[in-house]
Amino acid sequence: MHWKAKSAAFRILSAVPFGGAIHHALQRHVTHEWPRPDSALDELFVGAQALLSAAAIQGDLSKTRFLEIGAGRDLSIALAVRMMGVGSVTTLDVDRLARIDLINQSAQYMARRLGMTVPVFASFDDLIAFGVDYRAPMRITGIDEEHFDCFYSVDTLEHIPPTSLIEILAAARARLKPDGVTVHMIDYSDHYARGGGVSRVNFLRYSDRQWEPHNSRFLYMNRLRHSQFLDLFEKAGFRSIDAEPFRLDPAEVPMDEVDARFRAMSIDDVATLRAQITARP
């Protein structure tokens, strides 16, 4: 499907009653995105390992408390890090998307990868007893608890408006222990480019006004670049910031075709497709 057709479909789903349910049905029965295939779950398993490696928790991992935003439908990352030894995970989402059947499917895969007994969840209460507390709809500002050891997200921050990001990062810093850490994997690429057809920096060709119609509640992209995210972390009070960016070859970036706002940035900023940002207060 051409990306503009997909964008139009998302706009229609955003406007009609039960658009969310229709969207999930299409993902399940037409595009077959759910349940996730093993290849996608394997990527998330590796991502969970990378997250724990970046967090570099000192001491007993089983006594730690992790906080996640962007839980998703199957809670894959939360389940994986819990099975890898994290004491408990509180995972939040602005919409209640998670489903017990998808959670069980993800849990089965993660447990098999780790050679563990497969947990079975009949309800969200069972999930809490396991050490994963799913709260939705809820924002981080609604969390009263403090003293988390790690705040993290995977492929989430790029979908949050800049004004909300400032609030989220400040709230996260306030809820971390003094020696806590925050780890975020961010996908800076054009998500409409998945599956081919257009460049992964295609969306940078458009001005903010031109791009606005293509943002919907099903696929919002803030289009912030790497340096802008680093600035947001600094403004939120994080001082020790380590970043591992992955970039396109500069020769693949059509700087003369991108919008003037992005053309004013460095080619490294425009070419950065992914990054892992690790920061401490």
PDB file of C-alpha atoms in Angstrom:
ATOM      1  CA  MET A   1       0.000   0.000   0.000  1.00  0.00           C
ATOM      2  CA  HIS A   2       1.304   3.460  -0.895  1.00  0.00           C
ATOM      3  CA  TRP A   3       2.173   5.409   2.219  1.00  0.00           C
ATOM      4  CA  LYS A   4      -0.287   8.198   1.422  1.00  0.00           C
ATOM      5  CA  ALA A   5      -3.090   5.652   1.103  1.00  0.00           C
ATOM      6  CA  LYS A   6      -2.125   4.201   4.472  1.00  0.00           C
ATOM      7  CA  SER A   7      -2.094   7.695   5.968  1.00  0.00           C
ATOM      8  CA  ALA A   8      -5.577   8.347   4.569  1.00  0.00           C
ATOM      9  CA  ALA A   9      -6.834   5.055   6.017  1.00  0.00           C
ATOM     10  CA  PHE A  10      -5.509   6.029   9.444  1.00  0.00           C
ATOM     11  CA  ARG A  11      -7.256   9.397   9.240  1.00  0.00           C
ATOM     12  CA  ILE A  12     -10.546   7.668   8.454  1.00  0.00           C
ATOM     13  CA  LEU A  13     -10.116   5.186  11.311  1.00  0.00           C
ATOM     14  CA  SER A  14      -9.330   8.080  13.650  1.00  0.00           C
ATOM     15  CA  ALA A  15     -12.648   9.721  12.753  1.00  0.00           C
ATOM     16  CA  VAL A  16     -15.071   6.787  12.843  1.00  0.00           C
ATOM     17  CA  PRO A  17     -16.620   5.092  15.906  1.00  0.00           C
ATOM     18  CA  PHE A  18     -14.731   1.957  17.051  1.00  0.00           C
ATOM     19  CA  GLY A  19     -11.779   2.920  14.851  1.00  0.00           C
ATOM     20  CA  GLY A  20      -9.379   1.317  17.318  1.00  0.00           C
ATOM     21  CA  ALA A  21     -11.173  -2.024  17.225  1.00  0.00           C
ATOM     22  CA  ILE A  22     -11.309  -1.941  13.427  1.00  0.00           C
ATOM     23  CA  HIS A  23      -7.611  -1.089  13.285  1.00  0.00           C
ATOM     24  CA  HIS A  24      -6.706  -4.059  15.493  1.00  0.00           C
ATOM     25  CA  ALA A  25      -8.932  -6.389  13.447  1.00  0.00           C
ATOM     26  CA  LEU A  26      -7.157  -5.292  10.258  1.00  0.00           C
ATOM     27  CA  GLN A  27      -3.754  -5.813  11.880  1.00  0.00           C
ATOM     28  CA  ARG A  28      -4.804  -9.273  13.031  1.00  0.00           C
ATOM     29  CA  HIS A  29      -6.644 -10.623  10.011  1.00  0.00           C
ATOM     30  CA  VAL A  30      -5.387  -8.624   7.027  1.00  0.00           C
ATOM     31  CA  THR A  31      -1.817  -7.460   7.634  1.00  0.00           C
ATOM     32  CA  HIS A  32      -1.139 -10.261  10.173  1.00  0.00           C
ATOM     33  CA  GLU A  33       0.880  -8.009  12.481  1.00  0.00           C
ATOM     34  CA  TRP A  34      -0.735  -9.645  15.522  1.00  0.00           C
ATOM     35  CA  PRO A  35       0.109 -11.953  17.094  1.00  0.00           C
ATOM     36  CA  ARG A  36       3.709 -10.953  16.460  1.00  0.00           C
ATOM     37  CA  PRO A  37       5.731 -13.435  14.395  1.00  0.00           C
ATOM     38  CA  ASP A  38       8.691 -15.088  16.115  1.00  0.00           C
ATOM     39  CA  SER A  39      11.107 -12.897  14.139  1.00  0.00           C
ATOM     40  CA  ALA A  40       9.581  -9.746  15.669  1.00  0.00           C
ATOM     41  CA  LEU A  41       9.554 -11.253  19.161  1.00  0.00           C
ATOM     42  CA  ASP A  42      13.198 -12.209  18.729  1.00  0.00           C
ATOM     43  CA  GLU A  43      14.084  -8.586  17.959  1.00  0.00           C
ATOM     44  CA  LEU A  44      12.312  -7.526  21.139  1.00  0.00           C
ATOM     45  CA  PHE A  45      14.101 -10.226  23.136  1.00  0.00           C
ATOM     46  CA  VAL A  46      17.447  -8.876  21.898  1.00  0.00           C
ATOM     47  CA  GLY A  47      16.226  -5.353  22.658  1.00  0.00           C
ATOM     48  CA  ALA A  48      15.453  -6.355  26.249  1.00  0.00           C
ATOM     49  CA  GLN A  49      18.953  -7.766  26.616  1.00  0.00           C
ATOM     50  CA  ALA A  50      20.415  -4.524  25.246  1.00  0.00           C
ATOM     51  CA  LEU A  51      18.274  -2.503  27.637  1.00  0.00           C
ATOM     52  CA  LEU A  52      19.546  -4.365  30.683  1.00  0.00           C
ATOM     53  CA  SER A  53      23.116  -4.132  29.427  1.00  0.00           C
ATOM     54  CA  ALA A  54      22.789  -0.358  28.990  1.00  0.00           C
ATOM     55  CA  ALA A  55      21.144   0.069  32.400  1.00  0.00           C
ATOM     56  CA  ALA A  56      24.170  -1.639  33.993  1.00  0.00           C
ATOM     57  CA  ILE A  57      22.348  -2.149  37.294  1.00  0.00           C
ATOM     58  CA  GLN A  58      24.707  -2.623  40.223  1.00  0.00           C
ATOM     59  CA  GLY A  59      23.623  -4.988  42.972  1.00  0.00           C
ATOM     60  CA  ASP A  60      20.731  -7.425  43.148  1.00  0.00           C
ATOM     61  CA  LEU A  61      18.634  -7.123  39.975  1.00  0.00           C
ATOM     62  CA  SER A  62      15.775  -9.014  41.646  1.00  0.00           C
ATOM     63  CA  LYS A  63      15.226  -6.083  44.016  1.00  0.00           C
ATOM     64  CA  THR A  64      14.918  -3.464  41.291  1.00  0.00           C
ATOM     65  CA  ARG A  65      11.804  -1.639  40.100  1.00  0.00           C
ATOM     66  CA  PHE A  66      11.517  -0.666  36.430  1.00  0.00           C
ATOM     67  CA  LEU A  67       9.063   1.805  34.890  1.00  0.00           C
ATOM     68  CA  GLU A  68       8.051   1.657  31.208  1.00  0.00           C
ATOM     69  CA  ILE A  69       5.918   3.840  28.957  1.00  0.00           C
ATOM     70  CA  GLY A  70       4.492   2.582  25.683  1.00  0.00           C
ATOM     71  CA  ALA A  71       3.541  -0.888  26.868  1.00  0.00           C
ATOM     72  CA  GLY A  72       1.797  -1.924  23.647  1.00  0.00           C
ATOM     73  CA  ARG A  73      -0.505  -4.886  23.070  1.00  0.00           C
ATOM     74  CA  ASP A  74       1.597  -7.827  24.272  1.00  0.00           C
ATOM     75  CA  LEU A  75       3.945  -6.277  26.890  1.00  0.00           C
ATOM     76  CA  SER A  76       6.902  -8.081  25.285  1.00  0.00           C
ATOM     77  CA  ILE A  77       9.702  -5.956  26.726  1.00  0.00           C
ATOM     78  CA  ALA A  78       8.220  -5.845  30.221  1.00  0.00           C
ATOM     79  CA  LEU A  79       7.788  -9.629  30.242  1.00  0.00           C
ATOM     80  CA  ALA A  80      11.294 -10.204  28.906  1.00  0.00           C
ATOM     81  CA  VAL A  81      13.130  -8.024  31.436  1.00  0.00           C
ATOM     82  CA  ARG A  82      11.047  -9.482  34.265  1.00  0.00           C
ATOM     83  CA  MET A  83      12.033 -12.999  33.173  1.00  0.00           C
ATOM     84  CA  MET A  84      15.645 -11.847  32.879  1.00  0.00           C
ATOM     85  CA  GLY A  85      15.664 -11.026  36.574  1.00  0.00           C
ATOM     86  CA  VAL A  86      14.178  -7.555  37.149  1.00  0.00           C
ATOM     87  CA  GLY A  87      12.203  -7.488  40.388  1.00  0.00           C
ATOM     88  CA  SER A  88       9.091  -5.755  39.090  1.00  0.00           C
ATOM     89  CA  VAL A  89       7.963  -3.717  36.091  1.00  0.00           C
ATOM     90  CA  THR A  90       5.270  -1.036  36.118  1.00  0.00           C
ATOM     91  CA  THR A  91       4.265  -0.475  32.518  1.00  0.00           C
ATOM     92  CA  LEU A  92       2.038   2.373  31.317  1.00  0.00           C
ATOM     93  CA  ASP A  93       0.107   3.290  28.205  1.00  0.00           C
ATOM     94  CA  VAL A  94      -2.142   6.205  27.282  1.00  0.00           C
ATOM     95  CA  ASP A  95      -4.667   3.750  25.796  1.00  0.00           C
ATOM     96  CA  ARG A  96      -5.632   0.320  27.106  1.00  0.00           C
ATOM     97  CA  LEU A  97      -4.327  -1.830  24.265  1.00  0.00           C
ATOM     98  CA  ALA A  98      -2.922  -4.940  25.965  1.00  0.00           C
ATOM     99  CA  ARG A  99      -4.738  -8.256  25.524  1.00  0.00           C
ATOM    100  CA  ILE A 100      -4.286 -11.359  27.651  1.00  0.00           C
ATOM    101  CA  ASP A 101      -4.086 -13.690  24.627  1.00  0.00           C
ATOM    102  CA  LEU A 102      -1.278 -11.635  23.082  1.00  0.00           C
ATOM    103  CA  ILE A 103       0.495 -11.341  26.443  1.00  0.00           C
ATOM    104  CA  ASN A 104       0.443 -15.134  26.833  1.00  0.00           C
ATOM    105  CA  GLN A 105       1.802 -15.622  23.326  1.00  0.00           C
ATOM    106  CA  SER A 106       4.680 -13.238  24.025  1.00  0.00           C
ATOM    107  CA  ALA A 107       5.346 -14.799  27.438  1.00  0.00           C
ATOM    108  CA  GLN A 108       5.566 -18.254  25.874  1.00  0.00           C
ATOM    109  CA  TYR A 109       8.194 -17.087  23.395  1.00  0.00           C
ATOM    110  CA  MET A 110      10.319 -15.234  25.977  1.00  0.00           C
ATOM    111  CA  ALA A 111      10.190 -18.156  28.410  1.00  0.00           C
ATOM    112  CA  ARG A 112      11.254 -20.617  25.708  1.00  0.00           C
ATOM    113  CA  ARG A 113      14.195 -18.397  24.756  1.00  0.00           C
ATOM    114  CA  LEU A 114      15.314 -18.328  28.384  1.00  0.00           C
ATOM    115  CA  GLY A 115      14.676 -22.023  29.056  1.00  0.00           C
ATOM    116  CA  MET A 116      12.120 -21.172  31.729  1.00  0.00           C
ATOM    117  CA  THR A 117       8.758 -22.607  32.674  1.00  0.00           C
ATOM    118  CA  VAL A 118       6.115 -20.842  30.599  1.00  0.00           C
ATOM    119  CA  PRO A 119       3.852 -18.648  32.768  1.00  0.00           C
ATOM    120  CA  VAL A 120       0.141 -18.647  32.016  1.00  0.00           C
ATOM    121  CA  PHE A 121      -1.974 -15.572  32.711  1.00  0.00           C
ATOM    122  CA  ALA A 122      -5.729 -15.904  33.029  1.00  0.00           C
ATOM    123  CA  SER A 123      -6.138 -12.263  34.023  1.00  0.00           C
ATOM    124  CA  PHE A 124      -4.276  -9.021  34.621  1.00  0.00           C
ATOM    125  CA  ASP A 125      -4.267  -9.893  38.328  1.00  0.00           C
ATOM    126  CA  ASP A 126      -2.150 -12.938  37.434  1.00  0.00           C
ATOM    127  CA  LEU A 127       0.188 -10.592  35.593  1.00  0.00           C
ATOM    128  CA  ILE A 128       0.558  -8.372  38.675  1.00  0.00           C
ATOM    129  CA  ALA A 129       1.329 -11.440  40.798  1.00  0.00           C
ATOM    130  CA  PHE A 130       4.049 -12.299  38.263  1.00  0.00           C
ATOM    131  CA  GLY A 131       5.650  -8.876  38.741  1.00  0.00           C
ATOM    132  CA  VAL A 132       4.321  -6.907  35.766  1.00  0.00           C
ATOM    133  CA  ASP A 133       1.811  -4.190  36.664  1.00  0.00           C
ATOM    134  CA  TYR A 134       0.030  -2.940  33.537  1.00  0.00           C
ATOM    135  CA  ARG A 135      -1.712   0.405  34.024  1.00  0.00           C
ATOM    136  CA  ALA A 136      -3.741   1.949  31.225  1.00  0.00           C
ATOM    137  CA  PRO A 137      -4.959   4.442  30.440  1.00  0.00           C
ATOM    138  CA  MET A 138      -2.350   6.213  32.537  1.00  0.00           C
ATOM    139  CA  ARG A 139       0.392   8.767  32.039  1.00  0.00           C
ATOM    140  CA  ILE A 140       3.632   8.941  33.974  1.00  0.00           C
ATOM    141  CA  THR A 141       2.395  12.037  35.790  1.00  0.00           C
ATOM    142  CA  GLY A 142      -0.324   9.845  37.282  1.00  0.00           C
ATOM    143  CA  ILE A 143       2.235   7.624  39.041  1.00  0.00           C
ATOM    144  CA  ASP A 144       2.542   8.528  42.715  1.00  0.00           C
ATOM    145  CA  GLU A 145       5.386   6.143  43.484  1.00  0.00           C
ATOM    146  CA  GLU A 146       8.980   7.273  43.321  1.00  0.00           C
ATOM    147  CA  HIS A 147      12.335   5.588  43.594  1.00  0.00           C
ATOM    148  CA  PHE A 148      12.363   3.508  40.432  1.00  0.00           C
ATOM    149  CA  ASP A 149      15.737   2.064  39.456  1.00  0.00           C
ATOM    150  CA  CYS A 150      15.157   2.384  35.715  1.00  0.00           C
ATOM    151  CA  PHE A 151      12.787   4.236  33.407  1.00  0.00           C
ATOM    152  CA  TYR A 152      12.740   2.974  29.831  1.00  0.00           C
ATOM    153  CA  SER A 153      10.923   2.885  26.521  1.00  0.00           C
ATOM    154  CA  VAL A 154      11.344   1.051  23.231  1.00  0.00           C
ATOM    155  CA  ASP A 155      10.235   2.734  19.986  1.00  0.00           C
ATOM    156  CA  THR A 156       7.902   5.052  21.879  1.00  0.00           C
ATOM    157  CA  LEU A 157       9.381   8.533  22.311  1.00  0.00           C
ATOM    158  CA  GLU A 158       9.246   9.274  18.591  1.00  0.00           C
ATOM    159  CA  HIS A 159       5.439   9.066  18.823  1.00  0.00           C
ATOM    160  CA  ILE A 160       5.028  11.682  21.552  1.00  0.00           C
ATOM    161  CA  PRO A 161       4.522  15.420  20.895  1.00  0.00           C
ATOM    162  CA  PRO A 162       7.527  17.558  21.934  1.00  0.00           C
ATOM    163  CA  THR A 163       5.621  19.458  24.641  1.00  0.00           C
ATOM    164  CA  SER A 164       4.572  16.179  26.254  1.00  0.00           C
ATOM    165  CA  LEU A 165       8.127  14.806  26.039  1.00  0.00           C
ATOM    166  CA  ILE A 166       9.409  17.654  28.200  1.00  0.00           C
ATOM    167  CA  GLU A 167       6.798  16.832  30.850  1.00  0.00           C
ATOM    168  CA  ILE A 168       7.454  13.077  30.646  1.00  0.00           C
ATOM    169  CA  LEU A 169      11.226  13.312  31.008  1.00  0.00           C
ATOM    170  CA  ALA A 170      10.946  15.737  33.926  1.00  0.00           C
ATOM    171  CA  ALA A 171       8.428  13.450  35.649  1.00  0.00           C
ATOM    172  CA  ALA A 172      10.649  10.437  35.034  1.00  0.00           C
ATOM    173  CA  ARG A 173      13.669  12.136  36.548  1.00  0.00           C
ATOM    174  CA  ALA A 174      11.641  12.989  39.651  1.00  0.00           C
ATOM    175  CA  ARG A 175      10.585   9.356  40.018  1.00  0.00           C
ATOM    176  CA  LEU A 176      14.054   7.841  39.640  1.00  0.00           C
ATOM    177  CA  LYS A 177      16.359   7.001  42.522  1.00  0.00           C
ATOM    178  CA  PRO A 178      19.398   9.303  42.779  1.00  0.00           C
ATOM    179  CA  ASP A 179      21.492   6.540  41.206  1.00  0.00           C
ATOM    180  CA  GLY A 180      18.731   5.525  38.759  1.00  0.00           C
ATOM    181  CA  VAL A 181      19.047   5.300  35.009  1.00  0.00           C
ATOM    182  CA  THR A 182      16.859   5.908  31.987  1.00  0.00           C
ATOM    183  CA  VAL A 183      17.261   3.944  28.747  1.00  0.00           C
ATOM    184  CA  HIS A 184      15.407   4.675  25.524  1.00  0.00           C
ATOM    185  CA  MET A 185      15.540   3.102  22.087  1.00  0.00           C
ATOM    186  CA  ILE A 186      14.266   5.622  19.557  1.00  0.00           C
ATOM    187  CA  ASP A 187      13.352   5.066  15.917  1.00  0.00           C
ATOM    188  CA  TYR A 188      13.898   8.348  14.044  1.00  0.00           C
ATOM    189  CA  SER A 189      12.963   6.940  10.646  1.00  0.00           C
ATOM    190  CA  ASP A 190       9.789   7.455   8.639  1.00  0.00           C
ATOM    191  CA  HIS A 191       7.502   4.653   9.864  1.00  0.00           C
ATOM    192  CA  TYR A 192       5.520   4.805   6.618  1.00  0.00           C
ATOM    193  CA  ALA A 193       8.696   3.595   4.883  1.00  0.00           C
ATOM    194  CA  ARG A 194       8.469   0.181   6.569  1.00  0.00           C
ATOM    195  CA  GLY A 195       7.950  -2.384   3.879  1.00  0.00           C
ATOM    196  CA  GLY A 196       9.799  -0.361   1.274  1.00  0.00           C
ATOM    197  CA  GLY A 197       8.607   2.022  -1.384  1.00  0.00           C
ATOM    198  CA  VAL A 198       9.992   5.261   0.026  1.00  0.00           C
ATOM    199  CA  SER A 199      13.148   6.438   1.757  1.00  0.00           C
ATOM    200  CA  ARG A 200      13.407   6.119   5.515  1.00  0.00           C
ATOM    201  CA  VAL A 201      13.861   9.902   5.647  1.00  0.00           C
ATOM    202  CA  ASN A 202      11.008  10.604   3.237  1.00  0.00           C
ATOM    203  CA  PHE A 203       8.924  12.432   5.850  1.00  0.00           C
ATOM    204  CA  LEU A 204      11.653  15.070   6.238  1.00  0.00           C
ATOM    205  CA  ARG A 205      10.780  16.395   2.777  1.00  0.00           C
ATOM    206  CA  TYR A 206       7.682  18.072   4.201  1.00  0.00           C
ATOM    207  CA  SER A 207       7.151  21.208   6.252  1.00  0.00           C
ATOM    208  CA  ASP A 208       5.291  20.896   9.544  1.00  0.00           C
ATOM    209  CA  ARG A 209       2.137  22.232   7.907  1.00  0.00           C
ATOM    210  CA  GLN A 210       2.416  19.776   5.001  1.00  0.00           C
ATOM    211  CA  TRP A 211       3.054  16.851   7.338  1.00  0.00           C
ATOM    212  CA  GLU A 212       0.292  17.597   9.840  1.00  0.00           C
ATOM    213  CA  PRO A 213      -2.465  15.782   7.861  1.00  0.00           C
ATOM    214  CA  HIS A 214      -0.407  12.573   7.907  1.00  0.00           C
ATOM    215  CA  ASN A 215      -0.227  12.433  11.695  1.00  0.00           C
ATOM    216  CA  SER A 216      -3.106  10.527  13.284  1.00  0.00           C
ATOM    217  CA  ARG A 217      -3.721   8.829  16.601  1.00  0.00           C
ATOM    218  CA  PHE A 218      -2.708   5.535  14.965  1.00  0.00           C
ATOM    219  CA  LEU A 219       0.631   6.800  13.686  1.00  0.00           C
ATOM    220  CA  TYR A 220       1.874  10.093  15.062  1.00  0.00           C
ATOM    221  CA  MET A 221       5.546  10.927  14.452  1.00  0.00           C
ATOM    222  CA  ASN A 222       7.136  13.990  16.029  1.00  0.00           C
ATOM    223  CA  ARG A 223      10.030  13.992  13.494  1.00  0.00           C
ATOM    224  CA  LEU A 224      12.482  15.219  16.149  1.00  0.00           C
ATOM    225  CA  ARG A 225      16.090  14.541  15.277  1.00  0.00           C
ATOM    226  CA  HIS A 226      18.811  13.075  17.477  1.00  0.00           C
ATOM    227  CA  SER A 227      20.331  16.356  18.686  1.00  0.00           C
ATOM    228  CA  GLN A 228      16.876  17.618  19.649  1.00  0.00           C
ATOM    229  CA  PHE A 229      16.273  14.555  21.824  1.00  0.00           C
ATOM    230  CA  LEU A 230      19.636  15.027  23.524  1.00  0.00           C
ATOM    231  CA  ASP A 231      18.644  18.639  24.287  1.00  0.00           C
ATOM    232  CA  LEU A 232      15.363  17.445  25.814  1.00  0.00           C
ATOM    233  CA  PHE A 233      17.189  15.056  28.144  1.00  0.00           C
ATOM    234  CA  GLU A 234      19.537  17.838  29.246  1.00  0.00           C
ATOM    235  CA  LYS A 235      16.657  20.253  29.868  1.00  0.00           C
ATOM    236  CA  ALA A 236      14.934  17.579  31.990  1.00  0.00           C
ATOM    237  CA  GLY A 237      17.945  17.505  34.302  1.00  0.00           C
ATOM    238  CA  PHE A 238      19.829  14.472  33.038  1.00  0.00           C
ATOM    239  CA  ARG A 239      23.546  15.143  33.128  1.00  0.00           C
ATOM    240  CA  SER A 240      25.315  11.901  32.252  1.00  0.00           C
ATOM    241  CA  ILE A 241      24.062  11.117  28.747  1.00  0.00           C
ATOM    242  CA  ASP A 242      25.430   8.386  26.500  1.00  0.00           C
ATOM    243  CA  ALA A 243      24.083   7.879  22.978  1.00  0.00           C
ATOM    244  CA  GLU A 244      24.649   5.200  20.378  1.00  0.00           C
ATOM    245  CA  PRO A 245      23.246   6.447  17.042  1.00  0.00           C
ATOM    246  CA  PHE A 246      22.864   4.419  13.854  1.00  0.00           C
ATOM    247  CA  ARG A 247      22.999   6.474  10.659  1.00  0.00           C
ATOM    248  CA  LEU A 248      22.476   6.149   6.955  1.00  0.00           C
ATOM    249  CA  ASP A 249      25.459   6.689   4.725  1.00  0.00           C
ATOM    250  CA  PRO A 250      25.433  10.480   4.090  1.00  0.00           C
ATOM    251  CA  ALA A 251      25.518   9.721   0.366  1.00  0.00           C
ATOM    252  CA  GLU A 252      22.032   8.224   0.728  1.00  0.00           C
ATOM    253  CA  VAL A 253      20.562  11.394   2.235  1.00  0.00           C
ATOM    254  CA  PRO A 254      19.024  13.839  -0.303  1.00  0.00           C
ATOM    255  CA  MET A 255      19.744  17.010   1.678  1.00  0.00           C
ATOM    256  CA  ASP A 256      18.703  19.199  -1.254  1.00  0.00           C
ATOM    257  CA  GLU A 257      15.216  17.637  -1.130  1.00  0.00           C
ATOM    258  CA  VAL A 258      14.430  17.878   2.591  1.00  0.00           C
ATOM    259  CA  ASP A 259      12.401  20.741   4.031  1.00  0.00           C
ATOM    260  CA  ALA A 260      14.292  23.905   4.925  1.00  0.00           C
ATOM    261  CA  ARG A 261      13.880  23.252   8.675  1.00  0.00           C
ATOM    262  CA  PHE A 262      15.783  19.985   8.409  1.00  0.00           C
ATOM    263  CA  ARG A 263      18.193  21.256   5.785  1.00  0.00           C
ATOM    264  CA  ALA A 264      19.455  23.696   8.402  1.00  0.00           C
ATOM    265  CA  MET A 265      20.504  20.756  10.605  1.00  0.00           C
ATOM    266  CA  SER A 266      23.647  18.700  10.275  1.00  0.00           C
ATOM    267  CA  ILE A 267      23.642  15.817   7.838  1.00  0.00           C
ATOM    268  CA  ASP A 268      24.336  13.493  10.790  1.00  0.00           C
ATOM    269  CA  ASP A 269      21.062  14.604  12.403  1.00  0.00           C
ATOM    270  CA  VAL A 270      19.085  14.008   9.238  1.00  0.00           C
ATOM    271  CA  ALA A 271      20.797  10.665   8.576  1.00  0.00           C
ATOM    272  CA  THR A 272      20.277   9.214  12.068  1.00  0.00           C
ATOM    273  CA  LEU A 273      17.704   6.420  11.883  1.00  0.00           C
ATOM    274  CA  ARG A 274      17.917   4.914  15.370  1.00  0.00           C
ATOM    275  CA  ALA A 275      19.616   5.574  18.673  1.00  0.00           C
ATOM    276  CA  GLN A 276      19.883   4.176  22.152  1.00  0.00           C
ATOM    277  CA  ILE A 277      20.061   6.934  24.744  1.00  0.00           C
ATOM    278  CA  THR A 278      21.163   6.136  28.301  1.00  0.00           C
ATOM    279  CA  ALA A 279      21.089   8.916  30.884  1.00  0.00           C
ATOM    280  CA  ARG A 280      21.449   9.428  34.616  1.00  0.00           C
ATOM    281  CA  PRO A 281      20.396  12.339  36.873  1.00  0.00           C
TER     282      PRO A 281
END
